[in-house]
Coordinates of C-alpha atoms and ligand atoms in Angstrom, one line a residue:
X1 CA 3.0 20.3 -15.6
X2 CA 0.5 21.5 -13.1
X3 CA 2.2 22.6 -9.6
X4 CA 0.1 22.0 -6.7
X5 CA 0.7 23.2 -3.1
X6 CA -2.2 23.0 -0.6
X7 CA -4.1 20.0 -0.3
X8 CA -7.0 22.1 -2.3
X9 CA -5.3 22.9 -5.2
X10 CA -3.7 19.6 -5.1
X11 CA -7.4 17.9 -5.3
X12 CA -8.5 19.9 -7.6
X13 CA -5.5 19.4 -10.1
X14 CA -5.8 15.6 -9.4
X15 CA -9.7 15.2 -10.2
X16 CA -8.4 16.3 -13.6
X17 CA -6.6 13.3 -13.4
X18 CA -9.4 10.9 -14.6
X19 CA -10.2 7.2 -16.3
X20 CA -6.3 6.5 -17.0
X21 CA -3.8 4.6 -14.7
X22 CA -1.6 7.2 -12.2
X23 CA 1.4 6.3 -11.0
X24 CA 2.7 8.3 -7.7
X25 CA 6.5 8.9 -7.3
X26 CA 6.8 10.0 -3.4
X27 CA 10.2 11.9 -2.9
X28 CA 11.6 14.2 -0.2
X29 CA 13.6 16.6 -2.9
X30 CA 17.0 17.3 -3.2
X31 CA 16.0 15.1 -6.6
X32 CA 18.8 13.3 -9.1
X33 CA 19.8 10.5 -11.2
X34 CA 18.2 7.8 -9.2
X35 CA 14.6 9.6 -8.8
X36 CA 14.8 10.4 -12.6
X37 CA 14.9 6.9 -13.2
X38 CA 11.5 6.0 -10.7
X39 CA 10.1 8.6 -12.5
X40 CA 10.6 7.2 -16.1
X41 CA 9.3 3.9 -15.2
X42 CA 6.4 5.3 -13.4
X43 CA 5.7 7.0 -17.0
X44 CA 6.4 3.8 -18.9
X45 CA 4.2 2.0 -16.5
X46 CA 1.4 4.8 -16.4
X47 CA -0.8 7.2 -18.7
X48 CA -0.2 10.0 -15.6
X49 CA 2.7 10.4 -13.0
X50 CA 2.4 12.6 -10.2
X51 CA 5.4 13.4 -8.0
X52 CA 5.2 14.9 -4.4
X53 CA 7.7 16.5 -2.9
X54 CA 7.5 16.1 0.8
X55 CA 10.5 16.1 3.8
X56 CA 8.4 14.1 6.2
X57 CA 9.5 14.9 9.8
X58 CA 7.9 11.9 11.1
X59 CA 10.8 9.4 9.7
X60 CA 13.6 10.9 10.8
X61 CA 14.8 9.8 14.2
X62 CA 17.5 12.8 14.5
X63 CA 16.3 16.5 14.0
X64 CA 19.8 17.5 13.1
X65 CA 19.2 15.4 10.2
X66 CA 15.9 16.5 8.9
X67 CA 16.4 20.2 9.4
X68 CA 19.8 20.0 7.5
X69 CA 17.7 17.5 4.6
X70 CA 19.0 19.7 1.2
X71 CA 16.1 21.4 -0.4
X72 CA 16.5 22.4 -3.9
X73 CA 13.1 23.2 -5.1
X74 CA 13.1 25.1 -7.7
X75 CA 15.7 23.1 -9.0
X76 CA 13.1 20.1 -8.2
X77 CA 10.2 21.6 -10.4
X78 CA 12.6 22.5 -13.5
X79 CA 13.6 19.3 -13.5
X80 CA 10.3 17.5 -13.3
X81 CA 9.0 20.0 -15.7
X82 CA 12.1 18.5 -17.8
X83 CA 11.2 14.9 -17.4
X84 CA 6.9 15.4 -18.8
X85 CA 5.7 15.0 -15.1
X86 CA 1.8 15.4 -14.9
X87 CA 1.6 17.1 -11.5
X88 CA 3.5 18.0 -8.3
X89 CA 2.7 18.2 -5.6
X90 CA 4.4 19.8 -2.6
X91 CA 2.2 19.5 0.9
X92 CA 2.8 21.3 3.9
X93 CA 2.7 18.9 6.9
X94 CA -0.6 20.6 8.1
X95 CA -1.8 19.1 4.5
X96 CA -0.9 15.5 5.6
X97 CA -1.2 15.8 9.2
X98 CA -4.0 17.7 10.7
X99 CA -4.0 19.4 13.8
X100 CA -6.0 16.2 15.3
X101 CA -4.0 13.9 13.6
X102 CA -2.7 10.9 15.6
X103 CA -3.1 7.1 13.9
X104 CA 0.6 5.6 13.4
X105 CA 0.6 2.7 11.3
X106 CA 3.0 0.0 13.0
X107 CA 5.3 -2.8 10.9
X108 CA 6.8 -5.6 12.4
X109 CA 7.9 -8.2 10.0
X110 CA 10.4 -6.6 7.5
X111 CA 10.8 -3.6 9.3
X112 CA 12.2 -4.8 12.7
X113 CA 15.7 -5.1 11.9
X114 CA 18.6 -2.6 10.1
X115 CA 16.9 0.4 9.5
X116 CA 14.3 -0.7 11.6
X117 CA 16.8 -1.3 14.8
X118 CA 18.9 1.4 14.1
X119 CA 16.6 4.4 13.2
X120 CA 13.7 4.2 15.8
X121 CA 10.2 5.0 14.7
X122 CA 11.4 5.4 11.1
X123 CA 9.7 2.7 9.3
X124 CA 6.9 3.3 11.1
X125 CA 7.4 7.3 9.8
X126 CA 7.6 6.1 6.5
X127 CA 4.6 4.1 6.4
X128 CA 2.0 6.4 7.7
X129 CA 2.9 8.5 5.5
X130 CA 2.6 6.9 2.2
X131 CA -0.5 5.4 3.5
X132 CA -1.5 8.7 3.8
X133 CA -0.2 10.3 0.3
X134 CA -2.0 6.3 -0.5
X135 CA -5.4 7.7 0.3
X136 CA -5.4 11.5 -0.8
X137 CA -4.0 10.8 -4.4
X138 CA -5.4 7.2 -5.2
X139 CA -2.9 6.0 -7.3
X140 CA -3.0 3.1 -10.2
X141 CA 0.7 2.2 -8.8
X142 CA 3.4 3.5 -7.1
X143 CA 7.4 3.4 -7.7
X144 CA 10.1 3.5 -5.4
X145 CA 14.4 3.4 -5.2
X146 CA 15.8 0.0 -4.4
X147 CA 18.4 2.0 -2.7
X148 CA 15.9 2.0 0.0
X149 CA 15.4 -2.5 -0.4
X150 CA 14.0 -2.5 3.4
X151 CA 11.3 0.5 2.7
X152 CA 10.3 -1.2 -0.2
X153 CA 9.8 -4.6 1.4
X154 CA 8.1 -2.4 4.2
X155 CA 5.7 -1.1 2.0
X156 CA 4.9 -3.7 -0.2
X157 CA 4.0 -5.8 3.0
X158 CA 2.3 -3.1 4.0
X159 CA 0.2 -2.8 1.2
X160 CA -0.3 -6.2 1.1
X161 CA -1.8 -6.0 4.4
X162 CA -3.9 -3.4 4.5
X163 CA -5.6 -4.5 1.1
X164 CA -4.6 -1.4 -0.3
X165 CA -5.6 -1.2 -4.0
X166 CA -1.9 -0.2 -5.6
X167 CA 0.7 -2.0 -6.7
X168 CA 4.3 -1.4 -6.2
X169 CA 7.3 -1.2 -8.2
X170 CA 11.0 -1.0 -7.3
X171 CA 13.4 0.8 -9.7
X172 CA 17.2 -0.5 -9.6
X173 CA 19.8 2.0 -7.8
X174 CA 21.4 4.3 -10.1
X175 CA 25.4 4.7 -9.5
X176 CA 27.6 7.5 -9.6
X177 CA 30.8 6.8 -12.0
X178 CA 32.7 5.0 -9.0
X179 CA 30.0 2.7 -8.4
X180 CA 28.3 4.9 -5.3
X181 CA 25.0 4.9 -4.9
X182 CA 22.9 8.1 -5.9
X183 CA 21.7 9.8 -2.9
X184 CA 20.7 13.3 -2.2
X185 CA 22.5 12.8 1.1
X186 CA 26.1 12.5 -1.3
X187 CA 26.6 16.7 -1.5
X188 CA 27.7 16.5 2.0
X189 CA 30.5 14.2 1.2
X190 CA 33.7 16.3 0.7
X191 CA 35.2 15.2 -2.2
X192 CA 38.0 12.8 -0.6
X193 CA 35.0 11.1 1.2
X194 CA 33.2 11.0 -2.2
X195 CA 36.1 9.0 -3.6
X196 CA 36.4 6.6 -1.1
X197 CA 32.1 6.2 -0.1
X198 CA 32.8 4.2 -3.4
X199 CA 34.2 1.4 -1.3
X200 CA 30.8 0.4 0.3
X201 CA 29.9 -0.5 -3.2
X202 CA 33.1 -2.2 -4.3
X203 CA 32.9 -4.5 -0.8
X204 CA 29.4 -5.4 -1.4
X205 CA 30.5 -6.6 -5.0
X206 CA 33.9 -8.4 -3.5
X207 CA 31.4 -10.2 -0.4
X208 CA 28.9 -11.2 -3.7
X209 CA 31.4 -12.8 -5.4
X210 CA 32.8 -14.9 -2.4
X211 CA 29.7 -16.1 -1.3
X212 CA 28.9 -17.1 -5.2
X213 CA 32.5 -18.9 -4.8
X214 CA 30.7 -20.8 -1.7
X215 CA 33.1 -19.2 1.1
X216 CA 31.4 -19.3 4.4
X217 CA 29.1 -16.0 4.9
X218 CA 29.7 -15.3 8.3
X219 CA 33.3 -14.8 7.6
X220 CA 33.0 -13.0 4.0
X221 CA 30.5 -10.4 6.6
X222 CA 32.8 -9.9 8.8
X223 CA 36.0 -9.5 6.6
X224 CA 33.8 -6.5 4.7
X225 CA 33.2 -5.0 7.8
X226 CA 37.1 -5.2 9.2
X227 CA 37.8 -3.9 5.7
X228 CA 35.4 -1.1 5.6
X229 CA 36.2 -0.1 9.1
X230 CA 39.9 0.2 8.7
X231 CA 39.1 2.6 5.7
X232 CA 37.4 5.0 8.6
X233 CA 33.9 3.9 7.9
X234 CA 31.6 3.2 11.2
X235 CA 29.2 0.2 10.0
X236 CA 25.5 0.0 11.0
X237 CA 25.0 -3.5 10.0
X238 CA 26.7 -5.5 6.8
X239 CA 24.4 -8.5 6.4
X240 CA 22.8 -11.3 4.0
X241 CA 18.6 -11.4 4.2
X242 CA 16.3 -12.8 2.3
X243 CA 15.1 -10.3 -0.2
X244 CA 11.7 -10.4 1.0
X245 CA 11.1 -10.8 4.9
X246 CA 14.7 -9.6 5.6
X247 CA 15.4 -12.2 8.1
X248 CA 19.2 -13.1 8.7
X249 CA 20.3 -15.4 6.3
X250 CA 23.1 -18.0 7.6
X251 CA 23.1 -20.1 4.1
X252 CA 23.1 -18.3 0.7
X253 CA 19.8 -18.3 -1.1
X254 CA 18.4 -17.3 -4.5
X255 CA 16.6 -15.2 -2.6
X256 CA 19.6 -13.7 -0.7
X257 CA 20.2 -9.9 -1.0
X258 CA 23.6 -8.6 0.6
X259 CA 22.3 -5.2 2.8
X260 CA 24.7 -2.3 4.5
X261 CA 24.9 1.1 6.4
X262 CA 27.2 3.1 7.5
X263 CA 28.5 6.2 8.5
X264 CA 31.5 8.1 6.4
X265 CA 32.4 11.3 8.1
X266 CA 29.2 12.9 8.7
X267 CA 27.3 11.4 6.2
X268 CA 25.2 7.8 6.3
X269 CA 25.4 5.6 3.2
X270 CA 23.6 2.7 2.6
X271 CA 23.5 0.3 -0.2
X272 CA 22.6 -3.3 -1.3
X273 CA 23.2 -5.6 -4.1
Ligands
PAF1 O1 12.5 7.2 0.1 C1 12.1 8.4 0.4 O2 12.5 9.4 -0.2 C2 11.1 8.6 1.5 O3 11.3 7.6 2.5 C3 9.6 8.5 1.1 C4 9.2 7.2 0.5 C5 9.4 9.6 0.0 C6 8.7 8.8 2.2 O4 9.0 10.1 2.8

């Protein structure tokens, strides 16, 4: 595995890189279970993967949050070492952004609500920088976490868009024995929080299950969030979309995709099914 870190190095590494498919895994560290998965269907889906490693200021609406972002990175490398990874790649923002840098890219659409509502500028974080890591790297395709369903939405309509030549792949959410979705943001959970974070998971199963039973979805939604909030949790939003736009959905669809956030203690969860 070649180990790139300055946007030099990195271009040199990649024009070795040549006539097969490449798949790009973006990440922000702190990697487990559920990247290790992205990054075994990028391989089965492509001759090369290359990873980057990247905490990207620009998406996070709370500087608490990204300065205490865990960073294990040599942990990181040993581990995509582990898994066959082609290349990493591990910028510094001056790589991505340069000193003159200033085009945002802007999503309505998918991105206006949840996340979008709640964390200001986030989407909007997210996108210009995987349009960016888009057009340094020039990947075949690109895999991402459904953990994250409204980023990927954001991003494939994004893509779709902007004409940009990759295609995009979402890899299911890997779960933790009590059903809680991998996260790198978990480790600050203490472990009685741990236990009971699995209840975001178990409530999005119970609301599934109702509204496959035909019970009215308004009031499945808001008995989840009663239930979740007398268990201490503060909810974001507990909602049914449509899979694709994210719009509200007042009648169950085939399309329909259960979404939540929200805060335990200090940490945010947020899950979907
Ligand atoms: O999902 C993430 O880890 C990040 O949002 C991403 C896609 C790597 C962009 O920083």
């Amino acid at each position: 595995m070649i180990v790139a870190h300055t946007l030099q190095e990195f271009l040199q590494s990649r024009s070795q890189l040549q006539n097969h498919s490449v798949a790009l895994v973006p990440t922000m560290g702190a990697l487990h279970e559920g990247h290790i998965a992205v990054i075994k269907k990028a391989k089965e889906l492509s001759h090369y993967c290359i990873v980057t490693i990247f905490v990207n200021q620009l998406q996070f609406d709370q500087l608490d949050d990204y300065l205490r972002y865990p960073k294990t990175e040599e942990n990181d490398i040993r581990l995509l070492e582990k898994n066959q990874v082609d290349l990493v790649w591990l910028p510094k923002a001056h790589d991505i952004y340069s000193k003159n840098f200033c085009t945002r890219i802007v999503i309505e659409g998918p991105a206006l609500n949840w996340e979008g509502a709640v964390r200001k500028g986030h989407f909007s974080g997210v996108a210009t920088l995987v349009n960016r890591l888009f057009s340094l790297i020039k990947p075949t395709i690109a895999c991402f976490g459904e953990k994250d369903w409204q980023q990927l939405q954001v991003i494939k309509r994004m893509v779709e868009d902007l004409n940009i030549p990759v295609t995009i792949f979402g890899v299911p959410i890997v779960r933790e024995k009590n059903g809680l979705a991998k996260s790198s943001r978990n480790k600050f959970l203490t472990p009685d929080e741990h236990e009971k974070a699995s209840l975001l998971y178990k409530t999005l199963q119970n609301s599934y299950k109702k509204i496959q039973n035909n019970q009215n979805i308004s009031k499945v939604l808001e008995e989840a969030v009663q239930t979740l909030e007398s268990e201490g949790f503060k909810v974001d939003y507990y909602a049914a979309v449509n899979s694709n736009t994210m719009t509200e959905l007042r009648k169950w669809c085939q399309d329909g995709r259960l979404i939540a956030a929200a805060k335990l203690g200090s940490v945010r969860l947020i899950d979907n099914m």
